Coordinates of C-alpha atoms in Angstrom, one line a residue:
M178 CA -15.6 -69.0 -3.4
N179 CA -13.9 -67.6 0.4
P180 CA -16.4 -67.5 2.7
N181 CA -14.3 -65.9 4.9
S182 CA -13.2 -62.3 2.9
L183 CA -16.6 -60.8 2.4
S184 CA -17.5 -57.5 4.9
R185 CA -20.4 -58.1 6.7
R186 CA -21.6 -54.5 4.9
E187 CA -21.2 -56.1 1.6
L188 CA -23.2 -59.0 2.2
I189 CA -25.7 -57.4 4.1
G190 CA -25.8 -55.0 0.6
A191 CA -25.6 -58.2 -1.3
G192 CA -28.7 -60.0 0.7
A193 CA -30.6 -56.7 -0.1
G194 CA -30.2 -56.6 -3.1
L195 CA -31.4 -59.9 -3.7
L196 CA -34.6 -58.7 -1.9
L197 CA -35.3 -56.1 -4.6
A198 CA -34.8 -58.5 -7.6
N199 CA -36.8 -61.2 -6.0
R200 CA -39.6 -58.5 -6.0
A201 CA -39.0 -57.0 -9.1
T202 CA -39.2 -60.5 -10.5
A203 CA -42.7 -61.3 -8.6
Q204 CA -43.9 -58.0 -10.0
R205 CA -43.8 -58.5 -13.4
A206 CA -44.7 -62.6 -13.2
T207 CA -48.3 -63.1 -15.2
V208 CA -50.6 -65.4 -16.0
A209 CA -52.0 -66.0 -19.0
P210 CA -56.3 -65.4 -19.0
D211 CA -58.6 -68.6 -19.3
T212 CA -60.1 -68.6 -22.5
T213 CA -61.5 -71.7 -22.3
G214 CA -63.7 -71.1 -19.4
T215 CA -62.2 -73.9 -17.2
A216 CA -58.7 -73.1 -15.1
P217 CA -55.7 -72.3 -17.3
I218 CA -53.2 -75.4 -17.0
L219 CA -49.9 -74.5 -16.0
L220 CA -47.0 -76.7 -17.4
G221 CA -44.5 -73.9 -17.8
A222 CA -42.8 -74.2 -13.7
N223 CA -42.1 -77.3 -13.5
E224 CA -44.3 -78.0 -10.3
N225 CA -45.7 -80.7 -8.8
P226 CA -49.2 -80.8 -10.3
Y227 CA -50.4 -82.6 -7.0
G228 CA -49.6 -79.8 -4.9
P229 CA -49.0 -80.8 -0.5
S230 CA -50.4 -83.9 0.7
S231 CA -53.0 -83.8 3.1
K232 CA -50.9 -84.0 6.4
V233 CA -48.9 -81.1 5.5
R234 CA -52.2 -79.1 4.6
H235 CA -52.8 -79.7 8.1
A236 CA -49.2 -78.9 9.5
I237 CA -50.0 -75.4 7.8
A238 CA -53.2 -75.0 9.3
A239 CA -51.6 -75.9 13.3
A240 CA -49.0 -73.9 12.3
M241 CA -51.1 -70.5 12.0
E242 CA -51.7 -70.3 15.7
R243 CA -47.2 -69.6 16.2
C244 CA -47.2 -67.1 13.3
N245 CA -47.1 -64.7 16.1
R246 CA -43.4 -65.8 16.8
Y247 CA -39.9 -66.2 15.5
P248 CA -39.4 -69.7 14.4
M249 CA -35.7 -69.8 14.8
R250 CA -36.7 -73.1 17.0
E251 CA -38.7 -74.2 14.3
L252 CA -36.2 -73.4 11.9
A253 CA -33.6 -75.8 13.9
E254 CA -35.8 -78.3 14.2
L255 CA -36.2 -78.3 10.0
T256 CA -32.6 -78.3 9.4
S257 CA -31.7 -81.5 11.5
A258 CA -35.4 -83.5 9.5
I259 CA -33.4 -82.4 6.4
A260 CA -29.9 -83.9 7.6
A261 CA -31.4 -86.5 9.2
A262 CA -33.2 -87.0 5.8
E263 CA -29.9 -87.1 3.8
S264 CA -27.9 -88.1 6.2
V265 CA -25.4 -85.4 6.7
P266 CA -24.5 -83.4 10.4
D267 CA -26.7 -80.7 11.1
D268 CA -24.0 -78.2 10.7
H269 CA -23.7 -79.1 6.8
V270 CA -27.3 -77.9 6.2
L271 CA -28.2 -74.5 5.8
V272 CA -31.9 -73.7 4.7
G273 CA -33.0 -70.8 2.4
L274 CA -36.0 -69.2 0.8
G275 CA -35.6 -71.8 -2.1
S276 CA -32.9 -72.4 -3.2
M277 CA -33.2 -69.9 -6.1
E278 CA -32.1 -68.0 -3.3
L279 CA -28.8 -69.5 -2.0
L280 CA -27.9 -69.7 -6.2
K281 CA -28.7 -65.9 -6.1
I282 CA -26.5 -65.3 -3.3
C283 CA -24.1 -67.4 -5.0
G284 CA -23.7 -65.3 -8.1
A285 CA -23.8 -62.2 -5.5
V286 CA -20.7 -63.4 -3.3
C287 CA -18.7 -64.3 -6.5
A288 CA -19.1 -60.4 -7.9
L289 CA -18.4 -59.3 -4.7
E290 CA -14.9 -61.2 -4.6
K291 CA -14.4 -60.1 -8.7
Q292 CA -14.4 -64.3 -9.6
T293 CA -15.8 -66.0 -12.7
V294 CA -18.7 -67.8 -12.7
M295 CA -18.8 -70.8 -15.2
A296 CA -22.1 -72.9 -16.2
A297 CA -23.3 -74.5 -19.2
S298 CA -26.1 -72.5 -21.8
P299 CA -29.0 -72.8 -21.6
T300 CA -29.3 -74.0 -17.9
Y301 CA -31.4 -72.8 -14.8
E302 CA -31.0 -69.6 -15.2
D303 CA -31.5 -67.5 -11.3
L304 CA -27.2 -67.9 -10.5
P305 CA -25.7 -66.7 -14.2
R306 CA -28.6 -63.5 -14.0
A307 CA -27.3 -62.8 -10.1
T308 CA -24.0 -63.1 -11.4
R309 CA -24.8 -60.2 -13.8
R310 CA -26.8 -58.1 -12.0
F311 CA -24.0 -57.6 -9.4
G312 CA -22.0 -56.9 -11.9
G313 CA -19.5 -60.3 -12.3
N314 CA -17.9 -62.4 -15.5
L315 CA -19.7 -65.1 -16.2
V316 CA -18.3 -67.7 -18.8
E317 CA -21.0 -70.2 -20.1
V318 CA -20.5 -73.3 -22.4
P319 CA -23.0 -74.8 -24.5
L320 CA -24.1 -78.2 -24.0
D321 CA -23.1 -81.4 -26.3
P322 CA -24.7 -82.2 -28.9
E323 CA -27.0 -84.7 -26.3
Q324 CA -27.6 -82.0 -24.6
R325 CA -25.5 -82.4 -22.0
H326 CA -23.3 -80.9 -19.7
D327 CA -20.2 -81.0 -21.6
L328 CA -17.6 -81.2 -18.9
D329 CA -14.4 -81.9 -20.8
A330 CA -15.0 -77.9 -22.3
M331 CA -15.9 -76.6 -19.1
R332 CA -12.4 -78.0 -18.4
N333 CA -10.9 -76.0 -20.9
A334 CA -12.5 -73.0 -20.6
L335 CA -11.1 -72.1 -17.0
T336 CA -9.4 -69.5 -16.0
Q337 CA -6.9 -68.3 -13.2
D338 CA -10.0 -65.6 -12.4
T339 CA -12.6 -69.2 -12.2
G340 CA -14.3 -69.2 -8.8
L341 CA -17.6 -71.0 -9.0
V342 CA -18.5 -73.5 -11.1
Y343 CA -21.8 -74.8 -11.6
V344 CA -23.6 -78.0 -12.7
C345 CA -27.5 -78.6 -12.7
N346 CA -27.8 -81.9 -12.7
P347 CA -30.5 -83.1 -14.2
N348 CA -30.0 -80.1 -16.0
N349 CA -32.8 -77.4 -16.5
P350 CA -34.0 -76.9 -19.0
T351 CA -33.0 -80.1 -20.8
G352 CA -33.5 -82.8 -18.2
T353 CA -30.3 -84.4 -19.3
V354 CA -28.0 -85.8 -16.7
V355 CA -24.6 -86.3 -15.9
G356 CA -23.6 -89.9 -14.9
R357 CA -22.1 -89.5 -11.0
P358 CA -18.3 -91.3 -11.3
A359 CA -18.3 -88.6 -14.8
L360 CA -19.4 -85.5 -12.3
A361 CA -17.2 -86.8 -9.0
A362 CA -14.1 -87.2 -11.4
F363 CA -14.6 -83.6 -13.2
I364 CA -14.8 -82.5 -9.6
K365 CA -12.0 -83.6 -8.6
S366 CA -10.0 -82.3 -11.4
L367 CA -10.7 -79.0 -11.1
P368 CA -8.4 -76.5 -9.2
A369 CA -8.4 -76.4 -5.5
A370 CA -9.5 -72.6 -5.6
V371 CA -12.8 -73.7 -7.9
T372 CA -15.7 -74.0 -5.5
T373 CA -18.1 -76.6 -7.6
L374 CA -21.8 -75.5 -7.1
V375 CA -24.2 -78.8 -8.0
D376 CA -28.2 -78.2 -7.9
E377 CA -30.3 -81.2 -7.3
A378 CA -33.5 -79.7 -8.0
Y379 CA -34.7 -82.8 -9.8
M380 CA -32.8 -85.6 -8.7
D381 CA -36.1 -87.4 -7.3
F382 CA -36.8 -87.9 -11.1
V383 CA -33.9 -89.8 -11.8
T384 CA -34.7 -93.3 -13.1
D385 CA -32.6 -96.3 -14.2
G386 CA -29.9 -94.6 -12.1
A387 CA -28.6 -92.5 -15.0
T388 CA -26.7 -90.3 -11.8
S389 CA -27.0 -89.8 -8.1
S390 CA -26.3 -87.5 -5.6
V391 CA -22.9 -85.9 -4.9
K392 CA -23.5 -84.5 -1.0
D393 CA -21.2 -86.8 0.3
L394 CA -18.4 -85.1 -2.2
A395 CA -20.1 -81.7 -0.3
I396 CA -19.6 -83.4 3.4
S397 CA -15.1 -84.7 2.3
D398 CA -14.6 -81.9 0.0
A399 CA -14.3 -78.2 1.4
N400 CA -15.2 -77.1 -2.4
V401 CA -18.5 -78.7 -3.3
I402 CA -22.0 -77.5 -2.6
V403 CA -25.5 -79.3 -3.2
L404 CA -28.5 -77.7 -3.5
K405 CA -31.8 -79.1 -3.3
T406 CA -35.5 -77.9 -3.1
F407 CA -39.0 -78.7 -1.8
S408 CA -40.1 -76.9 -5.0
K409 CA -40.5 -79.7 -6.9
L410 CA -41.6 -83.7 -5.2
H411 CA -42.5 -82.0 -2.4
G412 CA -44.9 -79.6 -4.4
L413 CA -44.4 -76.7 -2.0
A414 CA -42.9 -74.2 -4.5
G415 CA -45.1 -71.6 -3.5
Q416 CA -44.1 -71.9 0.2
R417 CA -40.2 -71.0 -0.6
I418 CA -38.1 -74.0 1.2
G419 CA -34.3 -74.6 -0.4
Y420 CA -31.2 -75.8 1.3
A421 CA -27.6 -76.5 1.0
I422 CA -25.6 -79.5 1.5
A423 CA -21.5 -78.1 2.1
R424 CA -19.0 -77.7 5.5
P425 CA -19.7 -75.9 7.5
A426 CA -16.9 -73.1 6.6
R427 CA -18.4 -72.8 2.8
L428 CA -22.0 -72.3 4.5
A429 CA -20.4 -69.3 6.1
S430 CA -20.7 -66.7 3.5
L431 CA -24.2 -68.0 2.7
R432 CA -25.8 -67.7 5.4
S433 CA -24.6 -64.7 6.5
A434 CA -26.7 -63.0 3.6
R435 CA -29.5 -64.9 3.6
V436 CA -32.4 -62.5 3.0
S437 CA -34.7 -63.6 5.8
L438 CA -36.1 -66.7 8.2
L439 CA -38.3 -68.4 6.6
P440 CA -42.1 -67.7 8.0
Q441 CA -43.4 -70.6 9.9
L442 CA -45.8 -72.2 7.8
S443 CA -42.6 -72.8 5.3
I444 CA -41.0 -75.1 7.8
A445 CA -44.4 -76.8 9.4
A446 CA -44.5 -77.8 5.8
A447 CA -41.6 -78.8 4.7
K448 CA -41.0 -80.6 8.4
A449 CA -44.3 -82.5 7.3
S450 CA -43.8 -83.5 4.2
L451 CA -40.6 -85.2 5.1
E452 CA -42.2 -86.8 7.3
D453 CA -44.9 -87.9 4.4
Q454 CA -42.8 -90.4 2.2
S455 CA -45.5 -92.8 0.8
Y456 CA -47.3 -89.1 -0.9
L457 CA -43.7 -88.3 -2.1
D458 CA -43.8 -92.0 -3.9
T459 CA -47.2 -91.6 -5.3
C460 CA -46.0 -88.1 -6.7
R461 CA -43.1 -89.8 -8.6
S462 CA -44.8 -92.7 -9.3
R463 CA -47.6 -90.2 -11.3
I464 CA -45.1 -87.9 -12.4
L465 CA -43.0 -90.5 -14.2
A466 CA -45.3 -92.7 -15.7
E467 CA -46.9 -89.5 -17.2
R468 CA -43.4 -88.6 -18.8
R469 CA -43.1 -92.0 -20.2
R470 CA -46.2 -91.5 -22.1
L471 CA -46.0 -87.9 -23.1
E472 CA -42.8 -89.6 -24.4
R473 CA -44.7 -92.1 -26.2
Y474 CA -47.3 -89.3 -28.0
C475 CA -43.5 -87.2 -29.1
D476 CA -42.8 -90.9 -30.3
Q477 CA -46.0 -91.2 -32.6
A478 CA -45.4 -87.6 -33.6
G479 CA -42.1 -87.9 -34.8
L480 CA -41.1 -85.2 -32.2
P481 CA -37.7 -85.4 -31.1
Y482 CA -37.3 -84.9 -27.6
T483 CA -34.0 -84.7 -24.9
V484 CA -33.6 -87.9 -22.6
S485 CA -35.0 -86.1 -19.6
H486 CA -34.7 -87.1 -15.7
G487 CA -37.5 -84.5 -14.7
N488 CA -40.4 -83.8 -14.3
F489 CA -40.7 -82.3 -17.2
L490 CA -39.5 -82.6 -21.2
F491 CA -37.3 -80.8 -23.8
V492 CA -39.2 -81.5 -27.1
Q493 CA -37.8 -79.9 -30.3
F494 CA -41.0 -78.7 -32.8
G495 CA -38.5 -76.5 -34.8
A496 CA -39.4 -73.5 -36.8
R497 CA -43.4 -74.1 -35.6
E498 CA -42.4 -73.7 -32.1
T499 CA -43.5 -69.9 -31.6
A500 CA -47.3 -70.4 -33.4
L501 CA -47.8 -73.6 -31.4
R502 CA -46.3 -72.1 -28.1
Q503 CA -49.1 -69.2 -28.7
H504 CA -51.9 -72.0 -30.1
L505 CA -51.6 -73.7 -26.4
K506 CA -51.9 -70.0 -24.7
R507 CA -55.2 -69.7 -26.4
Q508 CA -56.1 -72.8 -25.7
G509 CA -55.3 -71.9 -21.8
I510 CA -52.4 -74.4 -21.5
M511 CA -48.9 -72.7 -20.3
V512 CA -45.7 -73.9 -21.4
G513 CA -42.3 -73.2 -20.6
R514 CA -40.8 -69.9 -21.9
P515 CA -38.0 -70.1 -25.5
F516 CA -34.7 -70.6 -24.2
A517 CA -32.6 -67.8 -26.7
A518 CA -29.4 -71.1 -26.8
L519 CA -31.6 -73.3 -28.2
P520 CA -34.5 -72.3 -30.5
G521 CA -37.1 -74.5 -31.7
W522 CA -37.3 -76.0 -28.2
C523 CA -40.6 -76.4 -25.6
R524 CA -40.1 -77.2 -22.3
I525 CA -43.0 -79.3 -20.8
S526 CA -44.0 -79.7 -17.5
I527 CA -45.8 -82.7 -16.5
G528 CA -49.0 -82.5 -15.1
T529 CA -52.2 -85.2 -13.7
A530 CA -53.3 -87.4 -16.6
A531 CA -56.3 -85.0 -17.2
Q532 CA -53.7 -81.7 -17.7
M533 CA -52.1 -84.3 -20.3
D534 CA -55.0 -85.2 -21.8
R535 CA -55.9 -81.5 -22.7
L536 CA -52.8 -81.0 -24.2
Y537 CA -52.5 -84.0 -26.5
S538 CA -56.3 -82.4 -27.5
A539 CA -54.7 -79.1 -28.1
L540 CA -51.7 -80.7 -30.5
N541 CA -53.7 -82.9 -32.3
R542 CA -55.8 -79.9 -33.8
V543 CA -52.7 -77.8 -35.0
P544 CA -50.1 -79.5 -37.8
V545 CA -47.2 -80.4 -35.4
A546 CA -44.1 -81.6 -37.7

């Protein structure tokens, strides 16, 4: 992915296409009606069920007074705060409208440059979708038998046109991880012209040292980009804040194709959340406790699941998956959508203890074997 080879007109066109695609996606999104007399339980989008902290809410309210001003100064302050939190230089951070925007830009850039994008199947789909939408070539490599990225198969699938390799680590929807040593070795084995894009949206939920960030490689290697987001642990999915870590030259094409500046409220929310580590620690602890409880439920029910390091669990229901999903929907419980590459599996986001109790009650009322 060459940051200097695209014209401004091409980048602006890509940005406009991304904006229209995002609007179309928003218009298609629907939420099932509440059929139980209480609010639907949303266990399908891997959100933080506890939402942002009180400090973040107060910061959003205070930022209302600045909504008549463009947020250039505030965005620079947020960039510096993120860089400090990540221990990287300020000019190695680019903030976007969620990591989703940055992923779609990468797909558009590769398509315009006639470079092939490689991704696992299944994985988080915004980059593959954007690649297809802009007429790019996409190569998908199936996961290994443990539902992890098959790095050897991905390396063997490289061609002279491969420009970008996407690794979502932990992976969505499986929650599985590639260990840091194996991923670093994989990155270093790739041809110099190939960029590795590592999506670390769920890195905050990794336990037992199963893997760790490769942001240091994004600083030392010109062909590595790391993406992170405020949508998961920080509880700010609705505020749309994500960021890339990479060398300044690598960020140039992404910066030129951004759709817009972030809103004042989003910037204030992100900055305040970075300053409330105790709340983030509490959320992480509760989410991990409920993930372990869901694992125990599945063990007792005889339901296979992947070893997840996200704020969700990927559970195998087999032939009953569709019927079970419909049953849960009737109970006002929304779980993850189907994934064509792995039929019979269902991704369940981790909710609060009370929400998970309702899930178990619903599951207990139908046969699951």
